[in-house]
mmCIF file of C-alpha atoms in Angstrom:
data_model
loop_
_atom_site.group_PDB
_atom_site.id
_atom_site.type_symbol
_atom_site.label_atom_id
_atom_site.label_comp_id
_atom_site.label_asym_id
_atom_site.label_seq_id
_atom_site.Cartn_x
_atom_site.Cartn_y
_atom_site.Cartn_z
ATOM 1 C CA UNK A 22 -18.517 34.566 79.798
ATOM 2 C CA UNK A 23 -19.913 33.746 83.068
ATOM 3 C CA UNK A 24 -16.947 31.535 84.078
ATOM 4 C CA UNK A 25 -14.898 34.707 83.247
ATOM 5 C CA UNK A 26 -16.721 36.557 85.862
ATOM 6 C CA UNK A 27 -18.866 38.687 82.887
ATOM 7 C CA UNK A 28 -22.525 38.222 84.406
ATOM 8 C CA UNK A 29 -23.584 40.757 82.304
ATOM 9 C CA UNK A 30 -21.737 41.666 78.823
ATOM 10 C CA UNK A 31 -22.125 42.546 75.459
ATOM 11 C CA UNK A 32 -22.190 41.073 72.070
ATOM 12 C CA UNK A 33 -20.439 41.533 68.440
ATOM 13 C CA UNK A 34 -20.521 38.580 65.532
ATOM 14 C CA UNK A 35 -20.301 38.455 61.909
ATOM 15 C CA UNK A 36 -20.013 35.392 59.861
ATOM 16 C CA UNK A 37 -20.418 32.190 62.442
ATOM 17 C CA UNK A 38 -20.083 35.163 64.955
ATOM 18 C CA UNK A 39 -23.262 36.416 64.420
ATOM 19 C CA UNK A 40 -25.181 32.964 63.732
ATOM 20 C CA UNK A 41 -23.671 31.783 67.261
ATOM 21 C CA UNK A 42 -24.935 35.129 68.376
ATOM 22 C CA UNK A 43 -28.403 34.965 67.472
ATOM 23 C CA UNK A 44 -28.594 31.725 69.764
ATOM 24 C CA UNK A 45 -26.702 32.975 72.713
ATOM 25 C CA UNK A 46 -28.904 35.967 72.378
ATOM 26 C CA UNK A 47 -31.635 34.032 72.182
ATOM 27 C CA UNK A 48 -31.030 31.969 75.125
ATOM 28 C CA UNK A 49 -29.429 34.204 77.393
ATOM 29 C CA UNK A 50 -30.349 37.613 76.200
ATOM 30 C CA UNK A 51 -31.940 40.398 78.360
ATOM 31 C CA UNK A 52 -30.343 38.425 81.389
ATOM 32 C CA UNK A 53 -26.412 38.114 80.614
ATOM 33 C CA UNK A 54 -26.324 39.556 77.102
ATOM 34 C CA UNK A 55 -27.373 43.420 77.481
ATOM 35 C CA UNK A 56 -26.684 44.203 73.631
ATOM 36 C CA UNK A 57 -24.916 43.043 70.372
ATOM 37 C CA UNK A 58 -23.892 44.270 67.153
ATOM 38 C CA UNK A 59 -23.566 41.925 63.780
ATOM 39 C CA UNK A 60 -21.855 42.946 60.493
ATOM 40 C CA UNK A 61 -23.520 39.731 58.817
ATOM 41 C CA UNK A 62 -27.687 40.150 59.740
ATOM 42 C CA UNK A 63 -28.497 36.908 58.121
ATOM 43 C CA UNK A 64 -32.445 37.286 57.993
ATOM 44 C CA UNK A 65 -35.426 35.944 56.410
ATOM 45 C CA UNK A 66 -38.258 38.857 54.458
ATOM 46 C CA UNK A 67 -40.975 39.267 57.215
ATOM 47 C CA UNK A 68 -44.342 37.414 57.201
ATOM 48 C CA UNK A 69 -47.497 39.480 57.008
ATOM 49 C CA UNK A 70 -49.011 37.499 59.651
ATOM 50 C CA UNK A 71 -46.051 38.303 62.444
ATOM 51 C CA UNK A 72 -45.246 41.908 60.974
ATOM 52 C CA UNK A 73 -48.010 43.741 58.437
ATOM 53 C CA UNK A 74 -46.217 46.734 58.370
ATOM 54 C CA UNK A 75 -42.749 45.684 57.725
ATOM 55 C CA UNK A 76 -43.905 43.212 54.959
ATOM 56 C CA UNK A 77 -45.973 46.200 53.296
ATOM 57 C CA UNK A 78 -42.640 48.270 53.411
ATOM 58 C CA UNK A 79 -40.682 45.498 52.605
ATOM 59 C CA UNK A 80 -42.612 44.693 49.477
ATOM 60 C CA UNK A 81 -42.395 48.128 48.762
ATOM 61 C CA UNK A 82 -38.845 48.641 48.455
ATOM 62 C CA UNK A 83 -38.279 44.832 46.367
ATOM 63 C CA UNK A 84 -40.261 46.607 43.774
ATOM 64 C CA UNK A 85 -39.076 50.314 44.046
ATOM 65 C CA UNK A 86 -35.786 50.560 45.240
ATOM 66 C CA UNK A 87 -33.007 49.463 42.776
ATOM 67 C CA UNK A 88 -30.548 48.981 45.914
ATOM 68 C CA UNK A 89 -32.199 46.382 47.710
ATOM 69 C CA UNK A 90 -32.923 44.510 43.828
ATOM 70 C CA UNK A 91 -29.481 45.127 43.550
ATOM 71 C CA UNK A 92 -28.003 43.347 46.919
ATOM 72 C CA UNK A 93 -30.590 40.628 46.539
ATOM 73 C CA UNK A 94 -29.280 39.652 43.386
ATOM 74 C CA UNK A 95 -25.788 39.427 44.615
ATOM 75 C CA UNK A 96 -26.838 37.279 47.393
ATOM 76 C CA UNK A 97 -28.589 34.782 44.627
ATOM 77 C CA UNK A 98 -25.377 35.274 42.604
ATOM 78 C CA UNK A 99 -23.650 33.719 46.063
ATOM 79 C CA UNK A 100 -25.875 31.475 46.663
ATOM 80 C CA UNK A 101 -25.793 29.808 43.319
ATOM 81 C CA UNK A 102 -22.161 29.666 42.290
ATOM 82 C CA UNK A 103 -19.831 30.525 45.404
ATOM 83 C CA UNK A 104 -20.962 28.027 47.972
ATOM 84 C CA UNK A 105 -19.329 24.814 46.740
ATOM 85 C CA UNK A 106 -17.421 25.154 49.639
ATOM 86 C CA UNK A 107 -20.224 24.809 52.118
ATOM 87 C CA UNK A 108 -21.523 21.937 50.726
ATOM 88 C CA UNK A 109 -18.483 19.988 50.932
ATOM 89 C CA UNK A 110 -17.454 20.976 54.247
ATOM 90 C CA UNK A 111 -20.935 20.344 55.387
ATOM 91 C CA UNK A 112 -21.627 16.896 54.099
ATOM 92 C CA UNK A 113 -17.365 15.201 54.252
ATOM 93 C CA UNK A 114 -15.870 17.427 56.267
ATOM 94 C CA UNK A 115 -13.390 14.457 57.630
ATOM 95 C CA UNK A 116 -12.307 13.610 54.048
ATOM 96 C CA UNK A 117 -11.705 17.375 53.024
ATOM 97 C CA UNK A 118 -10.237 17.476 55.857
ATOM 98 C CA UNK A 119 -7.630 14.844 55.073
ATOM 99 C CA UNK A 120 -6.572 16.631 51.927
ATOM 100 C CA UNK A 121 -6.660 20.190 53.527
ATOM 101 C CA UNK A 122 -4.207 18.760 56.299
ATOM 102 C CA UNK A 123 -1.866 16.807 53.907
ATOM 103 C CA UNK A 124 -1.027 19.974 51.451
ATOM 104 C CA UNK A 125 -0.493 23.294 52.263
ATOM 105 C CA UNK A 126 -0.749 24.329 49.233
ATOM 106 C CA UNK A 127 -4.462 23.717 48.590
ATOM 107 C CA UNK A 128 -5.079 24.852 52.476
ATOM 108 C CA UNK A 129 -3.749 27.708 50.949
ATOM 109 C CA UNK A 130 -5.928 27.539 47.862
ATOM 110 C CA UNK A 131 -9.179 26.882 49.651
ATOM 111 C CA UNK A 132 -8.913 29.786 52.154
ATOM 112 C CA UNK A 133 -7.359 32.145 49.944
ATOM 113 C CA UNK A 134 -9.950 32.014 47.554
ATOM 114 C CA UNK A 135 -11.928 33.434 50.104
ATOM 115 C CA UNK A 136 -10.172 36.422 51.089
ATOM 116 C CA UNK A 137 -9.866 37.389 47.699
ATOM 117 C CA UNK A 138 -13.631 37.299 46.527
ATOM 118 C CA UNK A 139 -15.062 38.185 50.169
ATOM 119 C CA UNK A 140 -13.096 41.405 50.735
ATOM 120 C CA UNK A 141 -13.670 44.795 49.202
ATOM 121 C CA UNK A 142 -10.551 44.713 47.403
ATOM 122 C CA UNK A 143 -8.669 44.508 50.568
ATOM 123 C CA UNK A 144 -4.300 44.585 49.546
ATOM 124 C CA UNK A 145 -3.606 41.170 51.540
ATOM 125 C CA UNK A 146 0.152 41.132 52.371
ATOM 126 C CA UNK A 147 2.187 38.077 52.136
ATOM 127 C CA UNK A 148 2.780 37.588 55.700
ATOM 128 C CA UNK A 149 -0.926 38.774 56.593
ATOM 129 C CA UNK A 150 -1.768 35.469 54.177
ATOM 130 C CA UNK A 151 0.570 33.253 55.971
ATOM 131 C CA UNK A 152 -0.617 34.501 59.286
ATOM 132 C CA UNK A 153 -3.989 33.526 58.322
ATOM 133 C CA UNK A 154 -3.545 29.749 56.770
ATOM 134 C CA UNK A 155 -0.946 29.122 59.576
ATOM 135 C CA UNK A 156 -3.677 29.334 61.989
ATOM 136 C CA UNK A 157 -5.688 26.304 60.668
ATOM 137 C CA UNK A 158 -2.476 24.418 59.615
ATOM 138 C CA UNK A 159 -0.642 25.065 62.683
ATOM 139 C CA UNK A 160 -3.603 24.563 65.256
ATOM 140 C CA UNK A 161 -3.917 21.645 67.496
ATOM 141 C CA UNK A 162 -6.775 20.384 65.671
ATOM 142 C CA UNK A 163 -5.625 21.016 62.223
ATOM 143 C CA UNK A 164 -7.916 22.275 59.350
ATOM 144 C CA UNK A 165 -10.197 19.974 59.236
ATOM 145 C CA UNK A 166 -12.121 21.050 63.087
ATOM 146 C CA UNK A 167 -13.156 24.489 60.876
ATOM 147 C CA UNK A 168 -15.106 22.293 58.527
ATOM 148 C CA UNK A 169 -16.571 20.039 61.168
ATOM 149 C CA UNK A 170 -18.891 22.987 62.373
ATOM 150 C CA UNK A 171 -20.685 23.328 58.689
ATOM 151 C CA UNK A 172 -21.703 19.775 58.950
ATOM 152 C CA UNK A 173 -22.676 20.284 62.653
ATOM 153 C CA UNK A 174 -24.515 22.876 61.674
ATOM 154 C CA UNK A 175 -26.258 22.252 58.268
ATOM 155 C CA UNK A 176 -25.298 18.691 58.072
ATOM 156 C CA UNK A 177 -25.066 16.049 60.221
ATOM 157 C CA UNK A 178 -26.182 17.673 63.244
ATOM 158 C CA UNK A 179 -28.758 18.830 64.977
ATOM 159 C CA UNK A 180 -29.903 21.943 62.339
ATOM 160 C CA UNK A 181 -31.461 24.295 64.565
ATOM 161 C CA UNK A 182 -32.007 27.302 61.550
ATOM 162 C CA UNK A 183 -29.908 30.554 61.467
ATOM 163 C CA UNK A 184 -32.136 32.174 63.001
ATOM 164 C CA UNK A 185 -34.264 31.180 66.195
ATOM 165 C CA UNK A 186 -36.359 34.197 66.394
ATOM 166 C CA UNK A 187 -36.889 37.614 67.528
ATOM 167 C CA UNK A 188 -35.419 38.540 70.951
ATOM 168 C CA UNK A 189 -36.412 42.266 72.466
ATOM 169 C CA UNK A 190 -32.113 42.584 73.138
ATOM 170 C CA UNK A 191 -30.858 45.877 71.433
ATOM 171 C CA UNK A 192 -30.096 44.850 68.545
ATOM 172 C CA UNK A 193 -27.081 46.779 65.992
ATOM 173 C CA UNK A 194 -26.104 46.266 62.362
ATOM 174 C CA UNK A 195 -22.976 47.723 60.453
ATOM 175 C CA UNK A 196 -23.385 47.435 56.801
ATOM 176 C CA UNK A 197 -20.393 47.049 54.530
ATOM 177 C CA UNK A 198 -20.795 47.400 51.001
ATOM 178 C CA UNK A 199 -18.130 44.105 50.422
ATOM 179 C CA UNK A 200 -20.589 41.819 52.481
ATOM 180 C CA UNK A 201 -21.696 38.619 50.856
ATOM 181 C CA UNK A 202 -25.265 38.542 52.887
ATOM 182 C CA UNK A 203 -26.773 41.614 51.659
ATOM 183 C CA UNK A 204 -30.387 40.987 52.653
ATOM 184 C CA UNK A 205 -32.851 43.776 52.644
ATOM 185 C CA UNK A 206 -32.100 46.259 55.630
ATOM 186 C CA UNK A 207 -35.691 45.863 56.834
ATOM 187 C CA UNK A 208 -35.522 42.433 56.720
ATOM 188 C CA UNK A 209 -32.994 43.064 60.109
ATOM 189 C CA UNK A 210 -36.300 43.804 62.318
ATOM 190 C CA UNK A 211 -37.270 40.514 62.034
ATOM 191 C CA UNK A 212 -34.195 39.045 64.057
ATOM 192 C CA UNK A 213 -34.414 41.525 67.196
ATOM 193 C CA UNK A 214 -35.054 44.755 68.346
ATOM 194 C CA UNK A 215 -33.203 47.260 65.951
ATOM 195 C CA UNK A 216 -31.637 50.378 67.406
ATOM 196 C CA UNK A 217 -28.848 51.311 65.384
ATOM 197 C CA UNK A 218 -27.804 51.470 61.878
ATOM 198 C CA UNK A 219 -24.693 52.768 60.286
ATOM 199 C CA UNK A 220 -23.668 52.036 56.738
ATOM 200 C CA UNK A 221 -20.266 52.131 55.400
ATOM 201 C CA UNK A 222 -18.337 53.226 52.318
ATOM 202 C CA UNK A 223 -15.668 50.241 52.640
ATOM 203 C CA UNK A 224 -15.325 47.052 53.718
ATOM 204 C CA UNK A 225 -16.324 43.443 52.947
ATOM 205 C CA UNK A 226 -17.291 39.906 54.697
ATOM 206 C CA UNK A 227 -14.160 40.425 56.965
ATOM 207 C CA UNK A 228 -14.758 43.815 58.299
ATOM 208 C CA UNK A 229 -13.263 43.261 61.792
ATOM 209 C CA UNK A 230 -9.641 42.718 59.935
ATOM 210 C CA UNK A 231 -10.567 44.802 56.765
ATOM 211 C CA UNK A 232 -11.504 48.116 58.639
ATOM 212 C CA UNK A 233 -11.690 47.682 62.025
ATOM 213 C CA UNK A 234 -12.221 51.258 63.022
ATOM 214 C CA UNK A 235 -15.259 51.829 61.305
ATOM 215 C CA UNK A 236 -16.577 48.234 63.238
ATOM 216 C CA UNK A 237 -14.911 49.179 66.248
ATOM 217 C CA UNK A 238 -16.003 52.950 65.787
ATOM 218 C CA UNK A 239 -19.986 51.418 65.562
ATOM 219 C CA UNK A 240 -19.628 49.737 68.991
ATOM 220 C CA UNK A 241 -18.685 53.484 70.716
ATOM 221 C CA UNK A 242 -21.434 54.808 68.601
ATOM 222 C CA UNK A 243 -23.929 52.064 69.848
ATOM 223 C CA UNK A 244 -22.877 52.220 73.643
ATOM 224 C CA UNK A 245 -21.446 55.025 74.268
ATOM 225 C CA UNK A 246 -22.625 58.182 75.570
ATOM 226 C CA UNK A 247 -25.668 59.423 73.766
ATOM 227 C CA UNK A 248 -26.146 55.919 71.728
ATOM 228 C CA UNK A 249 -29.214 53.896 71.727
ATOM 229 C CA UNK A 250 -27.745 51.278 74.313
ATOM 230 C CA UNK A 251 -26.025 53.032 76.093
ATOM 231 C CA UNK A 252 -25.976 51.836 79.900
ATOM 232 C CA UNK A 253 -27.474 48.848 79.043
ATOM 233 C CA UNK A 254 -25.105 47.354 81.181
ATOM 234 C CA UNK A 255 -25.018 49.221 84.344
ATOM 235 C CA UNK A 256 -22.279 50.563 85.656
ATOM 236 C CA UNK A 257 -19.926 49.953 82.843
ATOM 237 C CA UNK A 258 -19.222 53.184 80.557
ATOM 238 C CA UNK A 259 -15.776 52.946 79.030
ATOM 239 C CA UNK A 260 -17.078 54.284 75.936
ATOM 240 C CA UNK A 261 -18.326 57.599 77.451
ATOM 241 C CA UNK A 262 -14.401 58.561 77.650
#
């Protein structure tokens, strides 16, 4: 961003979006990055020692409230039988990699999989399918760069966590019911300094494509006029319009 001439800018992730973003925001937050908003809050349950409060509340609502028991079983559900994927791409990436490049077919199996189960019943077009797989077949790189950055990350790279801690950056999350990380909203304190919510009715891991007015609709609500960060960056207010 700074070789773009943004000195100071803002921030939205989900997905390897918002793990990329915790880091940037950890490194360059307050100074460049003014702000961001993720749709995926990956997030651990706060310690007692770090936050007293929010672990009292927290262990509150894993008891109590039959949403949270109900998201954090869905994430286990994930966790234990749709993340074969990971594991592959993050310990042979180059030999997947092979196979992905050599058929279209199972390129087309592997990712469509995905925007099947990771949507909220989202009614993916044929060409909106091609569109998608022709990206990683097509690219210069070929399908098998996508899977290199799981075993960067988690594998045979440097693994520097999801999450490198709290930051005092604005922080925003947009909750879609289709998500596949539904940790506990409380749990979102824990990654930086919350100031706005907003929960929707539809949408699933892929918001941004899914429904990207309601995403798009958060960021006006965020920084806009009479939002929580708004003016963060001075100067700029195209969403007071």
């Amino acid at each position: 961003m700074l070789s773009l001439g943004y000195n100071e800018y803002v921030y939205q992730g989900g997905d390897w979006g918002h793990i990329l973003g915790t880091h940037t925001v950890f490194h360059y937050g307050n100074k460049h990055i003014k702000g961001w908003l993720t749709n995926m809050p990956v997030c651990g349950p706060p310690k007692f020692t770090q936050y007293p409060f929010l672990y009292i509340r927290s262990m509150v609502s894993l008891v109590f409230d039959k949403a949270t028991q109900s998201n954090l079983q869905a994430v286990s559900q994930v966790f234990n039988s749709g993340m074969g994927y990971m594991r592959q791409q993050s310990t042979r990436p180059q030999t997947l990699g092979y196979s992905l490049s050599d058929s279209p077919v199972g390129l087309l199996g592997w990712i469509y999989e995905k925007l099947v189960a990771w949507t909220d019943k989202y009614p993916w077009t044929d060409d909106e399918v091609i569109e998608w797989i022709s990206i990683y077949y097509f690219s210069r790189a070929g399908p098998a760069a996508s899977t290199r950055i799981y075993y960067e990350m988690l594998g045979g790279g440097q693994q520097t966590g999801m999450s490198p801690g709290w930051t005092s950056v604005p922080l925003g999350v947009s909750y879609f019911p289709g998500e596949l990380m539904r940790f506990p909203k409380l749990w979102s304190n824990t990654i930086g300094k919350l100031v706005f919510e907003s929960e929707h009715d539809k949408g699933g891991h892929f918001a941004a494509f899914e429904v990207p007015e309601k995403l798009a609709g958060d960021l006006r609500k965020m920084y806009g006029k009479g939002g929580p960060a708004h003016g963060v960056v001075p100067g700029k207010t195209g969403y007071d319009e």
